[in-house]
CSV table of C-alpha atoms and ligand atoms in Angstrom, one decimal:
chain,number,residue,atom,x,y,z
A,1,UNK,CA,-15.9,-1.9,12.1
A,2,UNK,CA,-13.7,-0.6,9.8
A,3,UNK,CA,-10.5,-1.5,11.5
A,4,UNK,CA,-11.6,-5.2,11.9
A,5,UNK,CA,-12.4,-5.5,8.3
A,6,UNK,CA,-8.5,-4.3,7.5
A,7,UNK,CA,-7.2,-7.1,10.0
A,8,UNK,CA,-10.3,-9.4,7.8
A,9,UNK,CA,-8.8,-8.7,4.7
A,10,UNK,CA,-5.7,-10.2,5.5
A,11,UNK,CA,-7.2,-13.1,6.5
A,12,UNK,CA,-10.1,-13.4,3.8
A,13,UNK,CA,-7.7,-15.1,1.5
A,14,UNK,CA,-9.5,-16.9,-1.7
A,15,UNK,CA,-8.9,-21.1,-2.0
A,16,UNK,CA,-10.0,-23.1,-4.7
A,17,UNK,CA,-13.1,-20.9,-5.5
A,18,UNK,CA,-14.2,-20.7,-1.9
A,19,UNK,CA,-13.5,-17.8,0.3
A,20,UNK,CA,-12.1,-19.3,4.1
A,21,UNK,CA,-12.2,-16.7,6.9
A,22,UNK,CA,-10.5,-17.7,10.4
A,23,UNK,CA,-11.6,-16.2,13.5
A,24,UNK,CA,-10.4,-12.9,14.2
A,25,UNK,CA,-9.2,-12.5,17.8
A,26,UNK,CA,-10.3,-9.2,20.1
A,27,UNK,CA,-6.4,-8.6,19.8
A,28,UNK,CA,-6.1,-8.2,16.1
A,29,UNK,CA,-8.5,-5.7,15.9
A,30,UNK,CA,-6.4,-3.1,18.1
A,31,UNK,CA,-3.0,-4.6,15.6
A,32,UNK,CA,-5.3,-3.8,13.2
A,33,UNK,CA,-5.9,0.1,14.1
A,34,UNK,CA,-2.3,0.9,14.9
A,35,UNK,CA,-1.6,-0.9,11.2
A,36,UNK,CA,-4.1,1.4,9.9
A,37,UNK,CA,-3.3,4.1,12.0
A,38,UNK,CA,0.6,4.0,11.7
A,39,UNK,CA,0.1,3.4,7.6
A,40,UNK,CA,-2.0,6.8,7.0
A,41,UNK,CA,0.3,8.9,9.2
A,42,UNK,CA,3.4,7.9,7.3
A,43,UNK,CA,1.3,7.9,4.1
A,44,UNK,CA,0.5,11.9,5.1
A,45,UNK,CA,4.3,12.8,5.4
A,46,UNK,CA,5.4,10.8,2.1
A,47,UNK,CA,2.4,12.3,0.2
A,48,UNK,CA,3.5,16.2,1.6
A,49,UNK,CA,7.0,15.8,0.9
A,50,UNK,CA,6.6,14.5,-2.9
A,51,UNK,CA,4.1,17.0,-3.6
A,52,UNK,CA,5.4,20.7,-1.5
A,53,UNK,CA,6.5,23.4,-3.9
A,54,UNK,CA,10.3,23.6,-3.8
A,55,UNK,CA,10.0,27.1,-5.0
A,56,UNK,CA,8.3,27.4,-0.9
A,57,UNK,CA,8.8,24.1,0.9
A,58,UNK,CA,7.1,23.9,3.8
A,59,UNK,CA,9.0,20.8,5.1
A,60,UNK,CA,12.8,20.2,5.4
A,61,UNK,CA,12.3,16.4,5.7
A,62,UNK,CA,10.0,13.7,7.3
A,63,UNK,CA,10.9,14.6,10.8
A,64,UNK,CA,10.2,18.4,10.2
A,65,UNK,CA,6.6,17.5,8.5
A,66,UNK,CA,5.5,15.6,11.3
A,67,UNK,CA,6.7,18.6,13.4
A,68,UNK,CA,5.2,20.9,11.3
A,69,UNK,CA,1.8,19.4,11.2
A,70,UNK,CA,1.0,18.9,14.8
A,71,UNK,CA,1.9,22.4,15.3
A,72,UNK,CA,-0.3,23.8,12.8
A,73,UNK,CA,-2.7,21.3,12.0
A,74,UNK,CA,-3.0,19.4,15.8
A,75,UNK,CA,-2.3,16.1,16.5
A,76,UNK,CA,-5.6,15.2,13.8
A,77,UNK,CA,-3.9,17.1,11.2
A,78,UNK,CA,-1.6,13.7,10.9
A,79,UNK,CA,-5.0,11.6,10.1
A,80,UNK,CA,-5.9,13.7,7.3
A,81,UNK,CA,-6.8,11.0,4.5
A,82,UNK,CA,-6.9,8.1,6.5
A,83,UNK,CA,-10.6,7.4,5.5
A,84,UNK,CA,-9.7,6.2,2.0
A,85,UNK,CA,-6.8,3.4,3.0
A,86,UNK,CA,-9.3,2.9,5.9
A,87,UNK,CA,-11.4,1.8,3.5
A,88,UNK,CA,-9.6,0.5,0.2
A,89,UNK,CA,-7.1,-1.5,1.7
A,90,UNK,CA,-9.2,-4.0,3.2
A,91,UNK,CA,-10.7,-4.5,-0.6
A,92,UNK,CA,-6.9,-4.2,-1.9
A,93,UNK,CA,-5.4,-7.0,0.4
A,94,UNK,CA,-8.1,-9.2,-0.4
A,95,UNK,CA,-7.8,-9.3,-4.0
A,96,UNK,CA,-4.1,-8.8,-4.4
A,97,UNK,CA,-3.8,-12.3,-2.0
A,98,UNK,CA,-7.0,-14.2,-4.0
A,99,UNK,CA,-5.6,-13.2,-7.0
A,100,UNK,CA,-1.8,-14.1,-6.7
A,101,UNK,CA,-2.6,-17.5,-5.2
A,102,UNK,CA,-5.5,-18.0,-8.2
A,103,UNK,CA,-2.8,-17.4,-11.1
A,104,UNK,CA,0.1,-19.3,-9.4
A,105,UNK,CA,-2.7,-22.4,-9.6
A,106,UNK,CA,-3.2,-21.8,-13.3
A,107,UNK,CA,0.4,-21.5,-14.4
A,108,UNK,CA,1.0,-24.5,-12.2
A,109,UNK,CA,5.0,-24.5,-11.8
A,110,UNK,CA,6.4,-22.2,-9.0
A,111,UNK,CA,9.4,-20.3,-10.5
A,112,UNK,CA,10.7,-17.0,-9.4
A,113,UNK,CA,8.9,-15.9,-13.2
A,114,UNK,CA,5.5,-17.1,-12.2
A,115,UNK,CA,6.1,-15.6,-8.0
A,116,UNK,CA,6.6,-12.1,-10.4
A,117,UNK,CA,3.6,-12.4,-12.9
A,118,UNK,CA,0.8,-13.6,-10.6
A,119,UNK,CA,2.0,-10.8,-8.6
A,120,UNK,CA,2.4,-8.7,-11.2
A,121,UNK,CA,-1.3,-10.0,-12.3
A,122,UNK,CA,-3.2,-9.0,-8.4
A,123,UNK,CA,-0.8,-5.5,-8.6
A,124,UNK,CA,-2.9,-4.7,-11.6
A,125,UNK,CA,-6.0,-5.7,-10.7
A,126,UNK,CA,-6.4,-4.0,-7.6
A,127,UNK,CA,-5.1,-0.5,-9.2
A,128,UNK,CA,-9.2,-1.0,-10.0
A,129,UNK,CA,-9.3,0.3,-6.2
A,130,UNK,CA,-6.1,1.7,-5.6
A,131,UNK,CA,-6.3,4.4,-7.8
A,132,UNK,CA,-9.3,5.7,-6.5
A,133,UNK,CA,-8.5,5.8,-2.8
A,134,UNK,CA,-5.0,7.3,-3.9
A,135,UNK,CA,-6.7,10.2,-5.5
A,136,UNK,CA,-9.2,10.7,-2.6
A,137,UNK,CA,-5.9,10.2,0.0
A,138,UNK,CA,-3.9,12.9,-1.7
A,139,UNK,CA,-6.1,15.1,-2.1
A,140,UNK,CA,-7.8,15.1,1.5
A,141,UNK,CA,-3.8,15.3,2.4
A,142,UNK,CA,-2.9,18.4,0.2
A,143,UNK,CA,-6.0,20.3,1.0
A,144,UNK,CA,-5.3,23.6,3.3
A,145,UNK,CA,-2.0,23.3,2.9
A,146,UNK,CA,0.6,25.8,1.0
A,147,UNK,CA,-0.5,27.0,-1.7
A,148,UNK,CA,-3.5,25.1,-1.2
A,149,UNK,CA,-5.0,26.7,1.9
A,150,UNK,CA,-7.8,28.1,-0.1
A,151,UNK,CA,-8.9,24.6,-0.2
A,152,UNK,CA,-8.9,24.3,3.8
A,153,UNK,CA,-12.7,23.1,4.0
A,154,UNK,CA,-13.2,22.0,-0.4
A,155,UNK,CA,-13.3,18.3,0.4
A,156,UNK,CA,-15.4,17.2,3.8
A,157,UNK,CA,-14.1,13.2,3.8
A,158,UNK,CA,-12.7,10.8,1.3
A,159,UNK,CA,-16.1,9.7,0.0
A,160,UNK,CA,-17.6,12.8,-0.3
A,161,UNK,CA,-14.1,14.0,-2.1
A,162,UNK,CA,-14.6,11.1,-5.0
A,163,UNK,CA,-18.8,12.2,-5.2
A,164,UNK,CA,-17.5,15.5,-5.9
A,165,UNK,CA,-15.0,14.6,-8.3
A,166,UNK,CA,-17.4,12.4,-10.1
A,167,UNK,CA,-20.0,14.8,-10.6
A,168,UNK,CA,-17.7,17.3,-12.2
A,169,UNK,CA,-15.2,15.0,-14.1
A,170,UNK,CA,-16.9,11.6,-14.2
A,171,UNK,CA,-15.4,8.4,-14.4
A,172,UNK,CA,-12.3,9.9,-16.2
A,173,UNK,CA,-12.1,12.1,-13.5
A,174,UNK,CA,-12.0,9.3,-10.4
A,175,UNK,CA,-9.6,7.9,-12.1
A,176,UNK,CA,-7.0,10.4,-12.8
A,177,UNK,CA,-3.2,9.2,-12.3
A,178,UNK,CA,-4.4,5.6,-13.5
A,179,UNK,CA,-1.5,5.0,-15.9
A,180,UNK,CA,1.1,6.0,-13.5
A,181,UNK,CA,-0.4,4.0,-10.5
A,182,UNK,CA,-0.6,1.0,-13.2
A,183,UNK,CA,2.9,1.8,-14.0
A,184,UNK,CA,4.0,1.7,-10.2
A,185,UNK,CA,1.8,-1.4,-8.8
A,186,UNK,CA,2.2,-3.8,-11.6
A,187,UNK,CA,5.7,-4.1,-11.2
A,188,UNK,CA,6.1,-3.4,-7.7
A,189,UNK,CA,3.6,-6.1,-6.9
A,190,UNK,CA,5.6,-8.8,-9.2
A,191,UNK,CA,9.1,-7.5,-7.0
A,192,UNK,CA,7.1,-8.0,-3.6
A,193,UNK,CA,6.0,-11.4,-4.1
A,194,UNK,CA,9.1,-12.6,-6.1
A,195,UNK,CA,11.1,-11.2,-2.9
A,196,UNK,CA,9.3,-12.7,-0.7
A,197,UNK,CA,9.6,-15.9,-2.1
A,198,UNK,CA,12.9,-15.9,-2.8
A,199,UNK,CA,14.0,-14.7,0.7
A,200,UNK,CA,11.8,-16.9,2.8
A,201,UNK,CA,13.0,-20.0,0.9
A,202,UNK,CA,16.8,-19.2,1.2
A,203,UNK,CA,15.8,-18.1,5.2
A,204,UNK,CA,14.4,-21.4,5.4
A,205,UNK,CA,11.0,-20.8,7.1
A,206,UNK,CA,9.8,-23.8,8.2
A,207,UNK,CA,6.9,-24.8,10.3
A,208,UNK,CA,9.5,-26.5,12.6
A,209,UNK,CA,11.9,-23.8,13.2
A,210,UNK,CA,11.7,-21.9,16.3
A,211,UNK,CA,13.0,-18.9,14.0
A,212,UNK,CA,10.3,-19.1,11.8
A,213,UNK,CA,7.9,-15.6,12.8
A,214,UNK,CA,11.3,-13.6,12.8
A,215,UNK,CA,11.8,-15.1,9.5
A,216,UNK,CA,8.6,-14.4,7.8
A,217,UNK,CA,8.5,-10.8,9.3
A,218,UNK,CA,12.0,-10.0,7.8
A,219,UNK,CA,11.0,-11.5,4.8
A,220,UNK,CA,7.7,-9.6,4.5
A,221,UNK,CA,9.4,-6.3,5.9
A,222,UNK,CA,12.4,-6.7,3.1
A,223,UNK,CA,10.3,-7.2,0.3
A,224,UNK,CA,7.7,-4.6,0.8
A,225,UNK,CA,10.7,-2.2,0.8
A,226,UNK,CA,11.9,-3.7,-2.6
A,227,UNK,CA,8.4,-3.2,-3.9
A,228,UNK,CA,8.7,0.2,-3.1
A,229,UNK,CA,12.3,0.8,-4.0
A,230,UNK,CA,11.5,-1.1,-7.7
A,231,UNK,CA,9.0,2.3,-8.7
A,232,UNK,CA,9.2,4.9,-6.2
A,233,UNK,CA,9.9,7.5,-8.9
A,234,UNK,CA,6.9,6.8,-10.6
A,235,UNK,CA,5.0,7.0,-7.2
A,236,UNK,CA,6.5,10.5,-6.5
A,237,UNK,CA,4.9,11.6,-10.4
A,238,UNK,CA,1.8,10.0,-9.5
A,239,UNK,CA,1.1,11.8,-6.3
A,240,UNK,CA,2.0,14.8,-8.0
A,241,UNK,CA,-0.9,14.3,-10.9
A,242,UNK,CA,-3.1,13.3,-8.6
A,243,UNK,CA,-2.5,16.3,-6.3
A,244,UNK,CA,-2.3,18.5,-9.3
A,245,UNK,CA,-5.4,21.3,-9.4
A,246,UNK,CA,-6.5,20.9,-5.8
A,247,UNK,CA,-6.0,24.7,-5.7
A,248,UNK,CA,-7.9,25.4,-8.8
A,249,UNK,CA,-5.3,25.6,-10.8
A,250,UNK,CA,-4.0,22.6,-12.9
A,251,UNK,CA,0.1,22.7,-13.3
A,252,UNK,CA,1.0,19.6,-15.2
A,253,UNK,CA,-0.2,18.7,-18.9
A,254,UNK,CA,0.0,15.3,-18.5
A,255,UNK,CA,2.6,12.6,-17.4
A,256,UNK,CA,5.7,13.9,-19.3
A,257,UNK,CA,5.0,17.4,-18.7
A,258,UNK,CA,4.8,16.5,-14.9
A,259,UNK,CA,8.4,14.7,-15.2
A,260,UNK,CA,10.4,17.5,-17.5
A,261,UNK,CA,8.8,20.1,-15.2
A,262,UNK,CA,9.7,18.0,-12.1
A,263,UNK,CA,13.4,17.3,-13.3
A,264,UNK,CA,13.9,20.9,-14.6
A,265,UNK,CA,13.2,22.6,-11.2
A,266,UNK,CA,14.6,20.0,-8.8
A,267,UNK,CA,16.7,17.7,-10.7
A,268,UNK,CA,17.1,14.1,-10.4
A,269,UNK,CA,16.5,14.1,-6.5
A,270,UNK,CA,12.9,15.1,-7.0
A,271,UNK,CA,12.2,11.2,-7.6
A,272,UNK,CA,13.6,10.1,-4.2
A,273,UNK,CA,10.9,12.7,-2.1
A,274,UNK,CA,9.3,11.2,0.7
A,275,UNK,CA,11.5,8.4,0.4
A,276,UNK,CA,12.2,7.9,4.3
A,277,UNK,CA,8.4,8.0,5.4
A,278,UNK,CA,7.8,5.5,2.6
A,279,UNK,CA,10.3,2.7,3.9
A,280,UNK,CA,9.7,3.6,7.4
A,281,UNK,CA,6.3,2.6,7.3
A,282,UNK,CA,7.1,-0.2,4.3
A,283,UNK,CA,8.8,-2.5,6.7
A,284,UNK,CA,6.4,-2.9,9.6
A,285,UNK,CA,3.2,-3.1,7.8
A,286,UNK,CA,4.5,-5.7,5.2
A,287,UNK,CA,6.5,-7.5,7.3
A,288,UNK,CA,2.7,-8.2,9.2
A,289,UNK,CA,0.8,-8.6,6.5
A,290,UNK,CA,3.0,-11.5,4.9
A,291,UNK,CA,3.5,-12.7,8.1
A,292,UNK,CA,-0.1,-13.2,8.7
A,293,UNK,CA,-1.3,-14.0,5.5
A,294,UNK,CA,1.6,-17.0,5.4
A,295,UNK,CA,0.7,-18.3,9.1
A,296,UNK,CA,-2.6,-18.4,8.0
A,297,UNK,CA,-2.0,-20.1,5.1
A,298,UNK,CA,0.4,-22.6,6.7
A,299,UNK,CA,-2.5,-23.4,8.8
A,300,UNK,CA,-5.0,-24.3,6.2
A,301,UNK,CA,-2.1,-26.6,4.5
A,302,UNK,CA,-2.1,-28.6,8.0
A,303,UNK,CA,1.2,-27.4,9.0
A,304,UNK,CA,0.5,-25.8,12.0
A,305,UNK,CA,0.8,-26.9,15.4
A,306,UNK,CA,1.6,-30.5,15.8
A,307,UNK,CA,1.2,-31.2,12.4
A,308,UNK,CA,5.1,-32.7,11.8
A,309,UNK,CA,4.7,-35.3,9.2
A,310,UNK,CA,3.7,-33.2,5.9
A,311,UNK,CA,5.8,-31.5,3.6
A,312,UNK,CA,6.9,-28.4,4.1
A,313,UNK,CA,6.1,-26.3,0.9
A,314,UNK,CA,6.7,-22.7,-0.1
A,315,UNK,CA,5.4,-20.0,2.1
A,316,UNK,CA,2.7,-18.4,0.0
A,317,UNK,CA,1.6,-22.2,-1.4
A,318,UNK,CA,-1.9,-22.5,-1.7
A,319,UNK,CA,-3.6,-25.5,0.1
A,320,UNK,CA,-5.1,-28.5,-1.8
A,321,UNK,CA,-8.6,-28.5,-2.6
A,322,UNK,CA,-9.2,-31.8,0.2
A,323,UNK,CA,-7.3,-29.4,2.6
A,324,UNK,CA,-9.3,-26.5,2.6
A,325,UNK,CA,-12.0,-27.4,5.3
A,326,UNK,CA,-13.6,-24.0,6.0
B,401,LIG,N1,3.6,0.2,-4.6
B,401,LIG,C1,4.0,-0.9,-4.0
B,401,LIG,N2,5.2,-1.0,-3.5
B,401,LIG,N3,3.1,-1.9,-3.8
B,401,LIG,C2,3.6,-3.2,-3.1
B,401,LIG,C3,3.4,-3.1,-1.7
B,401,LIG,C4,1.9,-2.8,-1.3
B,401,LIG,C5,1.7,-2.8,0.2
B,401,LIG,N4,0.2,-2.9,0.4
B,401,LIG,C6,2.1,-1.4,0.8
B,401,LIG,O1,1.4,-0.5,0.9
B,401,LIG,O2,3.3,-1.3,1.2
């Protein structure tokens, strides 16, 4: 159920104050598990790699992790965590896509500015969520592991890691690294969609062109990797915070503690950990979910199949009002 609603939130998008759904074929669903599937295991190797003690690294790079973690953790040991994104990202796609197409219609002109601060505006919003399931993913990731194999059998799932959590640290506590994942998402989320509409209008993706799907997926896949590439750094200081007392004992006093102490032991190359996994699994998955978000909307503007005489507008253009008939 879980998996369809990810493949759903891509396709719930928000128009004109009413929420269309399209049908969901049998075949998305299974796209829709792999995405999930293929995004938590690549998650798991970015979130190890940032966060390992370089005093005792466990892993010599993402290759070595994966090998690593099969061998002493089974094949399962890769799907540590996976309940969180499981969960948050179908909430996460649906409100980063309402909300970027909602504030492009109120500031009305489409300019590379406004592409950055509507997304700027839904990578904000969703940190709501996103923070959250990044706490609960890192530390279902980082438990039994290291240093932290005290910990092997602390958390039993993501939900039951946030109840926990909650009950000792309340709401504060939930929501520990929210300034750094605000930090990260706002800006990221203004690079991804200014990307993305800069490189699909100077591909040219139009409804006509038999080139058009390569298009849109190189477009999605290139700016997801921007996204990450704009704030990666603070990513890497964000995992480690919200890693940070999972074995009982709390190492960083705060953000800047967490970066001098970072720095100090590792030097600048501490902010590029986990790096690899990160674009490796940056490309695919954004390259589908712009991909499929765009056809979709494409379809609701009447430019789909045998549709010739409108106008072809930008790709993440928002229907008109008469246009939206579901
Ligand atoms: N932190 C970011 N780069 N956010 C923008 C990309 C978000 C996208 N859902 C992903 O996980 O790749």
């Amino acid at each position: 159920m879980i998996h369809s609603f990810h493949i759903f939130s891509v396709c719930v998008i928000e128009v004109r104050s009413s929420v269309c759904v399209i049908e969901v074929r049998v075949d998305w669903y299974w796209r829709g598990t792999c995405c999930c599937v293929f995004n938590a295991v690549l998650f798991l190797s970015q979130v190890r790699l940032q966060v390992q003690n370089v005093d005792k690294p466990l892993y010599r790079g993402t290759y070595h992790c994966f090998q690593s973690i099969v061998r002493q953790e089974s094949i399962l040991g890769l799907y540590k965590g996976i309940g969180s994104p499981m969960m948050g990202l179908t909430f996460i796609n649906a409100i980063v896509f309402g909300v970027q197409g909602t504030v492009m219609r109120q500031l009305g002109r489409d300019s590379p500015l406004n592409q950055f601060l509507a997304g700027s505006a839904a990578g904000t919003i969703q940190c709501v969520i996103c923070c959250p399931m990044e706490l609960a993913k890192t530390r279902m990731q980082m438990q039994g592991t290291g240093e932290y194999k005290s910990t092997r059998k602390h958390y039993k799932n993501s939900l039951d890691c946030l109840v926990r959590i909650y009950r000792k640290e309340g709401v504060w506590g939930i929501n520990r690294g929210m300034l750094t994942t605000l930090a990260r998402e706002a800006p990221a989320f203004g690079f991804y969609f200014l990307t993305y509409d800069c490189l699909t209008r100077s591909l040219g993706c139009e409804p006509d062109d038999p080139y058009m799907i390569p298009k849109l997926l190189l477009a999605g896949g290139m700016s997801g990797i921007a996204s990450w590439l704009s704030t990666y750094p603070v990513d890497v200081i964000k995992s480690r915070l919200q890693a940070d007392g999972v074995g009982g004992v709390l190492q960083y006093n705060g953000i800047l503690d967490c970066v001098q102490q970072s720095y100090r032991k590792e030097g600048w190359r501490v902010f590029t950990r986990g790096l690899t996994s990160t674009l490796l699994r940056a490309f695919p998955v954004n390259a589908a979910t712009f991909a499929t978000v765009t056809l979709f909307l494409m379809y609701m503007r009447g430019e789909g199949e045998g549709v010739k005489d409108c106008e072809p507008a930008p790709a993440m253009q928002q229907p008109q009002p008469q246009q939206s008939s579901l």
